[in-house]
Amino acid sequence: MAPSSLGSQERPLRVAVVGSGPSGFYAVQALFKAVDLHARVDMFDRLPTPFGLVRGGVAPDHQKIKSVTRIYEELARDARFRFFGGVMLGRDVQVADLAAHYDQIVYAVGNESDRKLGVPGEDLAGVHSATAFVGWYNAHPDYLDQRFELDRAHTVAVVGNGNVAMDVARVLLKDPSALADTDIADYALDALRKSTVREVVLLGRRGPAQAAFSPKEMEEIAALDDVDVVIDPDDATLDPLSAAWIETQPRSAQRNVKLLQELAAKGEGSARKKLRCRFLVAPVELRGSDGRVEVVAVEHSHLVADDRGTPRPKGLGEVSEVPAQMVLKAVGYRGVPIPGVPFDGRAGIIPNRDGRVLASPEGAVVAGQYVVGWAKRGPTGLIGTNSPDSVATVQEMLKDLAGKTAAPLLPGEREAVPRLLAQRGVACVTWDDWRRLDAHEQARGRDKGKVRDKVYRLDEMLRLARGQGGNRDAEVEGHA
Ligand code: NAP
């Protein structure tokens, strides 16, 4: 048979999306919405569960944010969509396998690691990445072995003041009973109930005008019972450089400063727990004894404009100590290399131009390979930011289809990938399997008065996804 246009009814476009977080699903949405395009999408995830950071990153007390998954579920119900959970690129399938079975590949793999501080003492006991703490309380299977000795700490220093810092500060300070009906991991709730943490110190290396959190997040902590947000009024005062610079910034930066100044005016307060916000302090060393952290040594800074006029911290040489029995580094995420996929080790992302993958940061376009989300632009923006970002990549994918033809697909072609995975013995989770596990988690949650009780061991996830869960399963089948 003669070749047909790629993306036509006669020869649908076959796309592999690697990663099932927001950016992956927004790419699926853009493909399904594209006018006159006939496309099928197979989505792969190394975990048996979908939704990436919505499941493993968004805080348990932010259930409203998680409700975005309803949009993704609707996309997954489309007959053109299939899910292959528990399939890891570079381990179970290789880029060459995907290239053999799909016309285009979209990497939606996010940033799975964290940035390092690069100061002495980072390996002391009690020093963790906020990424690990978040993964741990969210029952992410990668972080089950982590131990956070919340019953040994009075003060936790959090390095950085972005929204991840705010999430971990809130979870540490909030009354644990207010988390009990969420989908927090049961072991994390137990540990929080035994916690002796009474103070969280946020360490910002720049000033209040450059604080990276959203005003809503600070308001949420300030509204907590039993918690005072404490800021030295001098720290909340803008230096002349920031006062001029903030006029050019989004309104949220101005709201942050106003809020911080209002909170500073309230003084120490009488609540039992404190969130102390420090500014213009950058950790230079983590110090301790017997291998356990006790102190964060911080260098005081002032701000100087870089060549674009952005205020940057410059050390003043004066160092002071912040006592802390636990340190969480919330200084941003970073991508990890995947075998066979180009990686920009400096930026921690997949090198690309407008979403087209490049062989190296300055290299040639790798035909048929694209990237979306944090793997494309780095760890910035909220969940919704990924929608226009994925649309933009899909537009480039569609441009690349112009004039392309392809031979017709062979009968039974759609079964080739499931067959390949079965031959390799990959225990793969379909969307129906996930829905069974999802129903199980929700039913177990109802029993415990929680919105969901997450399963976190991979073998148990697979067992339950396949309907091999024992008595509870018969009941759950009814919900699936
Ligand atoms: P982020 O917003 O980029 O914040 C990172 C923080 O770490 C900044 O304060 C940064 O300061 C600081 N930092 C970086 N390197 C440092 C160093 N070497 N020493 C000291 N401080 C350092 O990153 P994030 O908090 O990980 O959040 C990632 C993205 O997810 C953000 O877009 C965030 O808004 C989003 N998010 C949203 C929510 C929500 O909506 N509730 C929750 C979590 C995450 P500088 O500004 O000086 O670089």
Short mmCIF file of C-alpha atoms and ligand atoms in Angstrom, two decimals:
data_model
loop_
_atom_site.label_atom_id
_atom_site.label_comp_id
_atom_site.label_asym_id
_atom_site.label_seq_id
_atom_site.Cartn_x
_atom_site.Cartn_y
_atom_site.Cartn_z
CA MET A 1 0.00 0.00 0.00
CA ALA A 2 1.15 3.53 -0.76
CA PRO A 3 2.44 5.65 2.08
CA SER A 4 -0.06 8.06 3.69
CA SER A 5 0.40 11.37 5.47
CA LEU A 6 1.73 10.86 8.96
CA GLY A 7 -1.01 11.85 11.37
CA SER A 8 -3.84 11.09 8.94
CA GLN A 9 -6.72 8.68 9.54
CA GLU A 10 -4.98 6.15 7.26
CA ARG A 11 -1.70 6.45 9.13
CA PRO A 12 -2.15 7.76 12.69
CA LEU A 13 0.78 9.34 14.47
CA ARG A 14 2.17 7.10 17.21
CA VAL A 15 3.61 9.03 20.14
CA ALA A 16 5.40 7.72 23.23
CA VAL A 17 5.22 10.05 26.23
CA VAL A 18 7.76 9.14 28.90
CA GLY A 19 6.56 10.35 32.31
CA SER A 20 3.00 10.73 33.58
CA GLY A 21 3.15 13.99 35.51
CA PRO A 22 1.35 17.20 34.52
CA SER A 23 3.65 18.09 31.61
CA GLY A 24 3.16 14.62 30.06
CA PHE A 25 -0.62 14.78 30.37
CA TYR A 26 -0.75 18.33 28.98
CA ALA A 27 1.21 17.06 25.96
CA VAL A 28 -1.40 14.30 25.53
CA GLN A 29 -4.16 16.88 25.79
CA ALA A 30 -2.54 19.10 23.14
CA LEU A 31 -2.14 16.11 20.79
CA PHE A 32 -5.75 14.98 21.24
CA LYS A 33 -7.01 18.52 20.70
CA ALA A 34 -4.95 19.14 17.56
CA VAL A 35 -7.24 19.79 14.61
CA ASP A 36 -7.12 17.18 11.82
CA LEU A 37 -4.51 15.11 13.67
CA HIS A 38 -5.02 11.39 14.19
CA ALA A 39 -2.74 10.39 17.02
CA ARG A 40 -2.37 7.57 19.52
CA VAL A 41 -0.40 8.03 22.69
CA ASP A 42 1.30 5.44 24.87
CA MET A 43 2.44 6.88 28.18
CA PHE A 44 5.24 5.21 30.14
CA ASP A 45 6.14 5.71 33.79
CA ARG A 46 8.79 3.96 35.85
CA LEU A 47 6.32 3.83 38.77
CA PRO A 48 3.15 1.73 38.71
CA THR A 49 1.23 4.91 39.61
CA PRO A 50 0.63 7.95 37.40
CA PHE A 51 0.68 11.72 38.02
CA GLY A 52 4.34 12.40 38.93
CA LEU A 53 4.71 15.28 41.36
CA VAL A 54 0.94 15.62 41.82
CA ARG A 55 1.05 12.32 43.68
CA GLY A 56 4.63 12.41 44.97
CA GLY A 57 5.27 16.14 45.43
CA VAL A 58 2.15 18.17 46.20
CA ALA A 59 1.69 18.41 49.96
CA PRO A 60 -0.99 16.19 51.54
CA ASP A 61 -2.86 19.21 52.92
CA HIS A 62 -3.15 20.67 49.40
CA GLN A 63 -5.82 18.27 48.13
CA LYS A 64 -7.45 20.96 46.02
CA ILE A 65 -4.27 21.24 43.94
CA LYS A 66 -4.32 17.45 43.47
CA SER A 67 -7.83 17.56 42.02
CA VAL A 68 -6.18 18.55 38.72
CA THR A 69 -5.80 14.78 38.15
CA ARG A 70 -9.48 14.70 37.09
CA ILE A 71 -8.43 16.32 33.82
CA TYR A 72 -5.70 13.71 33.36
CA GLU A 73 -8.11 10.86 34.16
CA GLU A 74 -10.46 12.06 31.47
CA LEU A 75 -7.62 12.03 28.93
CA ALA A 76 -6.67 8.53 30.03
CA ARG A 77 -10.20 7.27 29.32
CA ASP A 78 -9.75 8.14 25.63
CA ALA A 79 -9.42 5.02 23.45
CA ARG A 80 -6.34 6.57 21.80
CA PHE A 81 -4.48 6.49 25.13
CA ARG A 82 -2.66 3.64 26.88
CA PHE A 83 -0.65 3.59 30.11
CA PHE A 84 2.42 1.46 30.74
CA GLY A 85 3.21 1.87 34.41
CA GLY A 86 6.25 0.25 36.01
CA VAL A 87 8.23 0.57 32.77
CA MET A 88 11.50 2.44 33.08
CA LEU A 89 13.27 3.97 30.12
CA GLY A 90 16.90 2.86 30.10
CA ARG A 91 16.09 -0.28 32.11
CA ASP A 92 13.00 -2.01 30.69
CA VAL A 93 12.88 -0.25 27.35
CA GLN A 94 15.57 1.65 25.48
CA VAL A 95 15.31 4.76 23.34
CA ALA A 96 15.94 2.51 20.30
CA ASP A 97 12.87 0.41 21.22
CA LEU A 98 10.71 3.52 21.39
CA ALA A 99 12.16 4.86 18.14
CA ALA A 100 11.27 1.54 16.46
CA HIS A 101 7.62 1.62 17.57
CA TYR A 102 6.74 5.32 17.68
CA ASP A 103 7.00 8.21 15.27
CA GLN A 104 7.69 10.75 18.01
CA ILE A 105 8.94 10.52 21.60
CA VAL A 106 8.16 13.14 24.25
CA TYR A 107 10.27 13.17 27.40
CA ALA A 108 8.19 14.39 30.34
CA VAL A 109 10.55 13.03 32.96
CA GLY A 110 10.72 16.05 35.26
CA ASN A 111 13.64 16.66 37.60
CA GLU A 112 14.06 13.65 39.82
CA SER A 113 16.96 14.76 41.97
CA ASP A 114 17.91 17.78 44.04
CA ARG A 115 20.55 20.49 43.79
CA LYS A 116 23.45 20.25 46.19
CA LEU A 117 24.61 23.09 48.44
CA GLY A 118 28.27 22.27 47.89
CA VAL A 119 29.38 23.22 51.41
CA PRO A 120 31.32 21.14 53.98
CA GLY A 121 29.17 19.03 56.31
CA GLU A 122 26.42 18.25 53.80
CA ASP A 123 26.81 14.54 54.59
CA LEU A 124 26.27 14.89 58.38
CA ALA A 125 23.40 12.89 59.89
CA GLY A 126 20.31 15.07 60.16
CA VAL A 127 21.00 16.84 56.85
CA HIS A 128 18.52 15.92 54.13
CA SER A 129 17.17 17.26 50.89
CA ALA A 130 13.65 18.64 51.12
CA THR A 131 12.94 16.49 48.05
CA ALA A 132 13.56 13.39 50.18
CA PHE A 133 11.40 14.69 53.03
CA VAL A 134 8.57 15.49 50.60
CA GLY A 135 8.88 12.07 48.92
CA TRP A 136 8.89 10.41 52.35
CA TYR A 137 5.73 12.04 53.68
CA ASN A 138 4.05 11.50 50.31
CA ALA A 139 4.76 7.73 50.39
CA HIS A 140 6.93 7.86 47.26
CA PRO A 141 8.53 4.39 46.93
CA ASP A 142 11.99 5.91 46.33
CA TYR A 143 12.10 7.42 49.82
CA LEU A 144 10.75 4.70 52.09
CA ASP A 145 14.15 3.99 53.60
CA GLN A 146 14.71 7.59 54.68
CA ARG A 147 14.75 8.28 58.41
CA PHE A 148 13.82 11.71 59.72
CA GLU A 149 14.40 11.81 63.44
CA LEU A 150 11.80 14.41 64.21
CA ASP A 151 11.84 13.34 67.87
CA ARG A 152 15.49 14.44 68.20
CA ALA A 153 15.11 17.96 66.84
CA HIS A 154 13.81 21.18 68.34
CA THR A 155 14.90 23.43 65.47
CA VAL A 156 14.95 22.58 61.78
CA ALA A 157 16.83 24.88 59.42
CA VAL A 158 15.40 24.97 55.91
CA VAL A 159 17.80 26.32 53.30
CA GLY A 160 16.03 28.28 50.54
CA ASN A 161 12.65 30.02 50.68
CA GLY A 162 10.73 28.71 47.66
CA ASN A 163 7.39 26.92 47.80
CA VAL A 164 9.01 23.58 48.60
CA ALA A 165 10.60 25.23 51.67
CA MET A 166 7.14 26.50 52.63
CA ASP A 167 5.57 23.06 52.17
CA VAL A 168 8.10 21.34 54.41
CA ALA A 169 7.97 24.13 57.01
CA ARG A 170 4.17 23.89 57.15
CA VAL A 171 4.16 20.09 57.43
CA LEU A 172 6.73 20.32 60.25
CA LEU A 173 4.83 22.99 62.19
CA LYS A 174 1.21 22.08 61.59
CA ASP A 175 -0.79 20.17 64.18
CA PRO A 176 -0.48 16.57 62.88
CA SER A 177 -4.15 15.92 63.60
CA ALA A 178 -4.91 18.42 60.81
CA LEU A 179 -3.05 16.08 58.43
CA ALA A 180 -4.71 12.87 59.63
CA ASP A 181 -7.54 12.88 57.07
CA THR A 182 -5.23 13.59 54.09
CA ASP A 183 -3.30 11.08 51.99
CA ILE A 184 -0.10 11.53 54.03
CA ALA A 185 1.90 8.31 54.52
CA ASP A 186 0.84 6.63 57.77
CA TYR A 187 4.46 6.26 58.98
CA ALA A 188 5.06 9.99 58.38
CA LEU A 189 1.96 10.94 60.36
CA ASP A 190 3.20 8.73 63.24
CA ALA A 191 6.60 10.43 63.13
CA LEU A 192 5.01 13.89 63.06
CA ARG A 193 2.85 13.01 66.06
CA LYS A 194 6.05 12.17 67.98
CA SER A 195 7.89 15.22 66.65
CA THR A 196 9.63 17.58 69.08
CA VAL A 197 10.18 20.24 66.40
CA ARG A 198 9.08 23.65 67.66
CA GLU A 199 11.00 25.97 65.35
CA VAL A 200 11.71 26.14 61.66
CA VAL A 201 14.27 28.68 60.49
CA LEU A 202 14.01 29.60 56.79
CA LEU A 203 17.36 30.70 55.42
CA GLY A 204 17.07 33.02 52.40
CA ARG A 205 20.34 33.98 50.74
CA ARG A 206 18.76 37.13 49.26
CA GLY A 207 16.33 39.67 50.71
CA PRO A 208 12.54 39.69 51.26
CA ALA A 209 11.95 41.19 47.79
CA GLN A 210 13.60 38.10 46.24
CA ALA A 211 11.83 35.51 48.44
CA ALA A 212 10.80 32.67 46.11
CA PHE A 213 7.58 31.58 47.88
CA SER A 214 4.09 32.57 46.72
CA PRO A 215 2.29 34.98 49.09
CA LYS A 216 -0.53 32.44 49.55
CA GLU A 217 1.92 29.94 51.02
CA MET A 218 3.19 32.37 53.64
CA GLU A 219 -0.38 33.44 54.46
CA GLU A 220 -1.27 29.81 55.02
CA ILE A 221 1.49 29.33 57.59
CA ALA A 222 0.75 32.67 59.25
CA ALA A 223 -2.86 31.52 59.69
CA LEU A 224 -1.89 28.29 61.49
CA ASP A 225 -2.97 27.94 65.10
CA ASP A 226 -0.08 27.75 67.47
CA VAL A 227 2.51 29.13 65.00
CA ASP A 228 4.03 32.63 64.89
CA VAL A 229 5.93 33.83 61.85
CA VAL A 230 8.82 35.87 63.21
CA ILE A 231 10.97 38.28 61.20
CA ASP A 232 13.43 40.87 62.40
CA PRO A 233 12.02 44.24 61.20
CA ASP A 234 15.49 45.17 59.90
CA ASP A 235 15.44 42.02 57.75
CA ALA A 236 12.05 43.01 56.32
CA THR A 237 13.28 46.44 55.25
CA LEU A 238 14.30 46.76 51.61
CA ASP A 239 17.75 47.95 50.61
CA PRO A 240 17.74 50.72 47.92
CA LEU A 241 18.65 48.26 45.13
CA SER A 242 15.70 45.95 45.97
CA ALA A 243 13.34 48.89 46.46
CA ALA A 244 13.98 49.98 42.86
CA TRP A 245 14.12 46.45 41.45
CA ILE A 246 10.83 45.30 42.96
CA GLU A 247 8.96 47.91 40.90
CA THR A 248 9.85 45.82 37.83
CA GLN A 249 8.69 42.53 39.39
CA PRO A 250 5.35 40.69 39.38
CA ARG A 251 2.85 41.85 42.00
CA SER A 252 3.44 38.69 44.03
CA ALA A 253 6.92 39.98 45.01
CA GLN A 254 5.38 43.19 46.31
CA ARG A 255 2.70 41.23 48.17
CA ASN A 256 5.43 39.12 49.77
CA VAL A 257 7.29 42.18 51.04
CA LYS A 258 4.11 43.80 52.40
CA LEU A 259 3.16 40.56 54.13
CA LEU A 260 6.65 40.07 55.60
CA GLN A 261 6.67 43.64 56.89
CA GLU A 262 3.24 43.17 58.51
CA LEU A 263 4.42 39.94 60.14
CA ALA A 264 7.67 41.60 61.29
CA ALA A 265 5.62 44.28 63.05
CA LYS A 266 3.87 41.61 65.14
CA GLY A 267 7.08 40.69 66.93
CA GLU A 268 7.86 37.41 68.66
CA GLY A 269 4.26 36.44 69.54
CA SER A 270 3.17 33.91 72.11
CA ALA A 271 2.51 30.78 70.04
CA ARG A 272 4.28 27.57 70.96
CA LYS A 273 5.84 27.12 67.53
CA LYS A 274 7.78 29.57 65.37
CA LEU A 275 8.64 29.99 61.75
CA ARG A 276 11.66 32.31 61.77
CA CYS A 277 12.42 33.94 58.42
CA ARG A 278 16.01 35.01 57.94
CA PHE A 279 17.31 36.89 54.92
CA LEU A 280 20.72 37.66 53.41
CA VAL A 281 22.31 34.59 54.97
CA ALA A 282 23.93 31.81 52.95
CA PRO A 283 25.12 28.52 54.49
CA VAL A 284 28.88 28.12 54.22
CA GLU A 285 29.28 25.05 56.42
CA LEU A 286 27.17 22.55 58.35
CA ARG A 287 28.83 21.75 61.66
CA GLY A 288 28.16 19.05 64.21
CA SER A 289 29.58 16.48 66.57
CA ASP A 290 29.54 12.70 66.49
CA GLY A 291 28.66 12.92 62.84
CA ARG A 292 25.34 14.71 63.51
CA VAL A 293 24.49 18.25 62.50
CA GLU A 294 24.15 20.87 65.24
CA VAL A 295 24.75 24.19 63.56
CA VAL A 296 24.44 25.92 60.20
CA ALA A 297 27.25 28.43 59.75
CA VAL A 298 25.91 31.26 57.58
CA GLU A 299 27.73 34.09 55.91
CA HIS A 300 25.91 37.41 55.93
CA SER A 301 25.50 39.04 52.54
CA HIS A 302 24.39 42.19 50.86
CA LEU A 303 22.88 42.51 47.41
CA VAL A 304 24.66 43.76 44.31
CA ALA A 305 23.20 44.04 40.82
CA ASP A 306 24.46 41.58 38.20
CA ASP A 307 24.91 42.72 34.60
CA ARG A 308 21.13 42.42 34.02
CA GLY A 309 20.33 44.46 37.13
CA THR A 310 19.13 41.44 39.14
CA PRO A 311 20.12 41.65 42.82
CA ARG A 312 22.54 38.84 43.72
CA PRO A 313 24.02 38.00 47.13
CA LYS A 314 27.63 38.96 47.85
CA GLY A 315 29.25 37.65 51.03
CA LEU A 316 30.41 40.19 53.61
CA GLY A 317 32.87 37.80 55.26
CA GLU A 318 30.96 37.85 58.54
CA VAL A 319 29.85 34.38 59.66
CA SER A 320 27.37 33.50 62.42
CA GLU A 321 25.81 30.25 63.61
CA VAL A 322 22.21 29.05 63.47
CA PRO A 323 21.65 26.10 65.81
CA ALA A 324 19.63 23.31 64.18
CA GLN A 325 19.36 19.60 64.88
CA MET A 326 18.03 18.94 61.40
CA VAL A 327 18.65 20.68 58.09
CA LEU A 328 16.46 20.41 55.00
CA LYS A 329 17.94 21.71 51.76
CA ALA A 330 15.16 23.19 49.64
CA VAL A 331 17.36 24.78 46.98
CA GLY A 332 15.69 23.33 43.91
CA TYR A 333 15.34 20.15 41.90
CA ARG A 334 17.62 18.81 39.18
CA GLY A 335 17.21 16.31 36.35
CA VAL A 336 18.99 12.95 36.24
CA PRO A 337 20.52 11.54 33.05
CA ILE A 338 18.69 8.70 31.30
CA PRO A 339 20.73 6.22 29.25
CA GLY A 340 20.47 7.11 25.57
CA VAL A 341 18.88 10.53 26.17
CA PRO A 342 21.02 13.68 25.81
CA PHE A 343 21.61 15.51 29.11
CA ASP A 344 22.92 18.97 29.88
CA GLY A 345 24.90 18.30 33.05
CA ARG A 346 25.35 22.00 33.80
CA ALA A 347 21.67 22.95 33.65
CA GLY A 348 20.39 19.51 34.80
CA ILE A 349 17.89 19.30 31.91
CA ILE A 350 17.50 17.64 28.50
CA PRO A 351 19.11 20.08 26.04
CA ASN A 352 16.50 21.43 23.64
CA ARG A 353 15.49 24.24 21.36
CA ASP A 354 11.78 25.08 21.75
CA GLY A 355 11.20 21.53 22.98
CA ARG A 356 13.12 19.77 20.19
CA VAL A 357 15.80 17.61 21.81
CA LEU A 358 19.38 18.53 20.91
CA ALA A 359 22.29 16.07 20.91
CA SER A 360 24.14 18.50 23.23
CA PRO A 361 23.43 22.06 24.45
CA GLU A 362 24.89 23.52 21.25
CA GLY A 363 24.34 20.40 19.14
CA ALA A 364 22.05 19.27 16.34
CA VAL A 365 18.35 18.44 16.67
CA VAL A 366 17.66 14.76 17.42
CA ALA A 367 14.88 13.97 14.95
CA GLY A 368 11.60 12.75 16.44
CA GLN A 369 12.50 13.49 20.08
CA TYR A 370 10.92 16.24 22.18
CA VAL A 371 10.80 17.39 25.76
CA VAL A 372 8.26 19.13 28.01
CA GLY A 373 8.01 20.37 31.60
CA TRP A 374 10.87 20.62 34.06
CA ALA A 375 13.07 18.36 31.90
CA LYS A 376 12.72 21.09 29.23
CA ARG A 377 12.96 24.34 31.18
CA GLY A 378 14.24 23.42 34.65
CA PRO A 379 12.35 23.30 37.96
CA THR A 380 10.24 26.43 37.74
CA GLY A 381 6.57 27.29 37.70
CA LEU A 382 3.38 25.84 39.11
CA ILE A 383 1.43 22.84 37.76
CA GLY A 384 -0.55 25.06 35.39
CA THR A 385 2.66 26.51 33.90
CA ASN A 386 3.14 23.14 32.23
CA SER A 387 0.05 23.43 30.08
CA PRO A 388 1.19 26.23 27.71
CA ASP A 389 4.72 24.82 27.87
CA SER A 390 3.54 21.40 26.60
CA VAL A 391 1.27 23.02 24.00
CA ALA A 392 4.32 24.90 22.67
CA THR A 393 6.33 21.67 22.28
CA VAL A 394 3.40 19.91 20.61
CA GLN A 395 3.12 22.77 18.12
CA GLU A 396 6.75 22.13 17.13
CA MET A 397 5.99 18.40 16.84
CA LEU A 398 3.12 19.17 14.47
CA LYS A 399 5.29 21.51 12.39
CA ASP A 400 7.77 18.66 11.98
CA LEU A 401 5.02 16.44 10.55
CA ALA A 402 4.40 18.74 7.60
CA GLY A 403 4.79 16.82 4.35
CA LYS A 404 5.79 13.58 6.09
CA THR A 405 4.38 10.29 4.91
CA ALA A 406 4.70 6.79 6.30
CA ALA A 407 3.93 3.23 5.25
CA PRO A 408 0.65 1.84 6.61
CA LEU A 409 0.76 0.15 10.00
CA LEU A 410 0.74 -3.64 9.93
CA PRO A 411 -2.29 -5.42 11.40
CA GLY A 412 -1.76 -6.11 15.11
CA GLU A 413 0.94 -3.42 15.25
CA ARG A 414 -0.59 -1.95 18.41
CA GLU A 415 0.19 -5.14 20.30
CA ALA A 416 3.91 -5.02 19.47
CA VAL A 417 4.95 -2.99 22.53
CA PRO A 418 2.86 -4.96 25.08
CA ARG A 419 4.33 -8.13 23.51
CA LEU A 420 7.89 -6.77 23.76
CA LEU A 421 7.37 -5.92 27.43
CA ALA A 422 5.85 -9.32 28.14
CA GLN A 423 8.79 -11.06 26.42
CA ARG A 424 11.15 -9.11 28.67
CA GLY A 425 9.19 -10.07 31.74
CA VAL A 426 8.34 -6.44 32.59
CA ALA A 427 5.53 -6.30 35.15
CA CYS A 428 3.55 -3.59 33.47
CA VAL A 429 0.56 -1.73 34.93
CA THR A 430 -2.26 -0.72 32.58
CA TRP A 431 -4.69 2.14 33.25
CA ASP A 432 -7.35 -0.35 34.39
CA ASP A 433 -4.79 -1.87 36.77
CA TRP A 434 -4.02 1.59 38.15
CA ARG A 435 -7.75 2.28 38.61
CA ARG A 436 -8.00 -0.92 40.65
CA LEU A 437 -5.09 0.21 42.85
CA ASP A 438 -6.56 3.71 43.04
CA ALA A 439 -9.93 2.33 44.18
CA HIS A 440 -8.15 0.17 46.75
CA GLU A 441 -6.26 3.15 48.18
CA GLN A 442 -9.44 5.21 48.35
CA ALA A 443 -11.41 2.40 49.99
CA ARG A 444 -8.65 1.82 52.54
CA GLY A 445 -8.62 5.58 53.13
CA ARG A 446 -12.36 5.59 53.80
CA ASP A 447 -11.85 2.86 56.43
CA LYS A 448 -9.30 5.09 58.17
CA GLY A 449 -11.13 8.41 57.71
CA LYS A 450 -8.58 9.62 55.13
CA VAL A 451 -9.05 10.77 51.55
CA ARG A 452 -6.68 8.00 50.49
CA ASP A 453 -4.35 5.54 52.16
CA LYS A 454 -1.41 5.22 49.79
CA VAL A 455 0.23 1.90 49.05
CA TYR A 456 3.95 2.53 48.95
CA ARG A 457 5.71 -0.80 48.47
CA LEU A 458 6.22 -1.56 44.80
CA ASP A 459 5.45 -5.28 45.12
CA GLU A 460 2.21 -4.54 46.97
CA MET A 461 1.26 -1.92 44.37
CA LEU A 462 1.70 -4.47 41.60
CA ARG A 463 -0.22 -7.16 43.49
CA LEU A 464 -3.16 -4.87 44.20
CA ALA A 465 -3.13 -3.40 40.69
CA ARG A 466 -3.58 -6.94 39.36
CA GLY A 467 -6.46 -7.61 41.72
CA GLN A 468 -4.50 -10.01 43.92
CA GLY A 469 -5.29 -8.22 47.15
CA GLY A 470 -7.26 -10.73 49.23
CA ASN A 471 -10.61 -9.99 50.92
CA ARG A 472 -10.45 -6.24 50.63
CA ASP A 473 -10.14 -6.67 46.86
CA ALA A 474 -13.56 -8.18 46.32
CA GLU A 475 -15.01 -5.03 47.88
CA VAL A 476 -12.68 -2.76 45.92
CA GLU A 477 -13.54 -4.37 42.61
CA GLY A 478 -16.98 -2.83 43.09
CA HIS A 479 -15.46 0.67 43.11
CA ALA A 480 -13.04 0.16 40.22
P1 NAP B 1 12.63 27.59 43.93
O1 NAP B 1 11.31 28.27 43.91
O2 NAP B 1 13.54 27.79 42.79
O3 NAP B 1 13.37 28.04 45.29
C1 NAP B 1 14.68 27.65 45.56
C2 NAP B 1 15.20 28.47 46.72
O4 NAP B 1 16.50 28.01 47.04
C3 NAP B 1 15.34 29.96 46.41
O5 NAP B 1 15.03 30.66 47.57
C4 NAP B 1 16.83 30.08 46.06
O6 NAP B 1 17.36 31.35 46.28
C5 NAP B 1 17.41 29.11 47.06
N1 NAP B 1 18.74 28.63 46.72
C6 NAP B 1 19.16 28.06 45.56
N2 NAP B 1 20.46 27.72 45.66
C7 NAP B 1 20.87 28.08 46.90
C8 NAP B 1 22.09 28.00 47.59
N3 NAP B 1 23.17 27.45 47.03
N4 NAP B 1 22.16 28.48 48.85
C9 NAP B 1 21.08 29.03 49.44
N5 NAP B 1 19.89 29.14 48.84
C10 NAP B 1 19.78 28.67 47.58
O7 NAP B 1 12.49 26.00 44.06
P2 NAP B 1 11.51 25.04 44.86
O8 NAP B 1 11.06 25.63 46.15
O9 NAP B 1 12.22 23.74 44.86
O10 NAP B 1 10.22 24.95 43.92
C11 NAP B 1 10.33 24.45 42.59
C12 NAP B 1 9.11 24.91 41.80
O11 NAP B 1 7.95 24.22 42.25
C13 NAP B 1 8.81 26.39 41.98
O12 NAP B 1 8.37 26.93 40.76
C14 NAP B 1 7.70 26.39 43.00
O13 NAP B 1 6.86 27.54 42.95
C15 NAP B 1 6.93 25.13 42.62
N6 NAP B 1 6.17 24.64 43.80
C16 NAP B 1 4.93 25.13 43.99
C17 NAP B 1 4.20 24.72 45.11
C18 NAP B 1 2.84 25.27 45.35
O14 NAP B 1 2.26 25.89 44.48
N7 NAP B 1 2.28 25.09 46.52
C19 NAP B 1 4.75 23.83 46.02
C20 NAP B 1 6.04 23.35 45.79
C21 NAP B 1 6.75 23.76 44.67
P3 NAP B 1 17.65 32.33 45.04
O15 NAP B 1 16.30 32.90 44.67
O16 NAP B 1 18.58 33.33 45.60
O17 NAP B 1 18.24 31.50 43.94
#
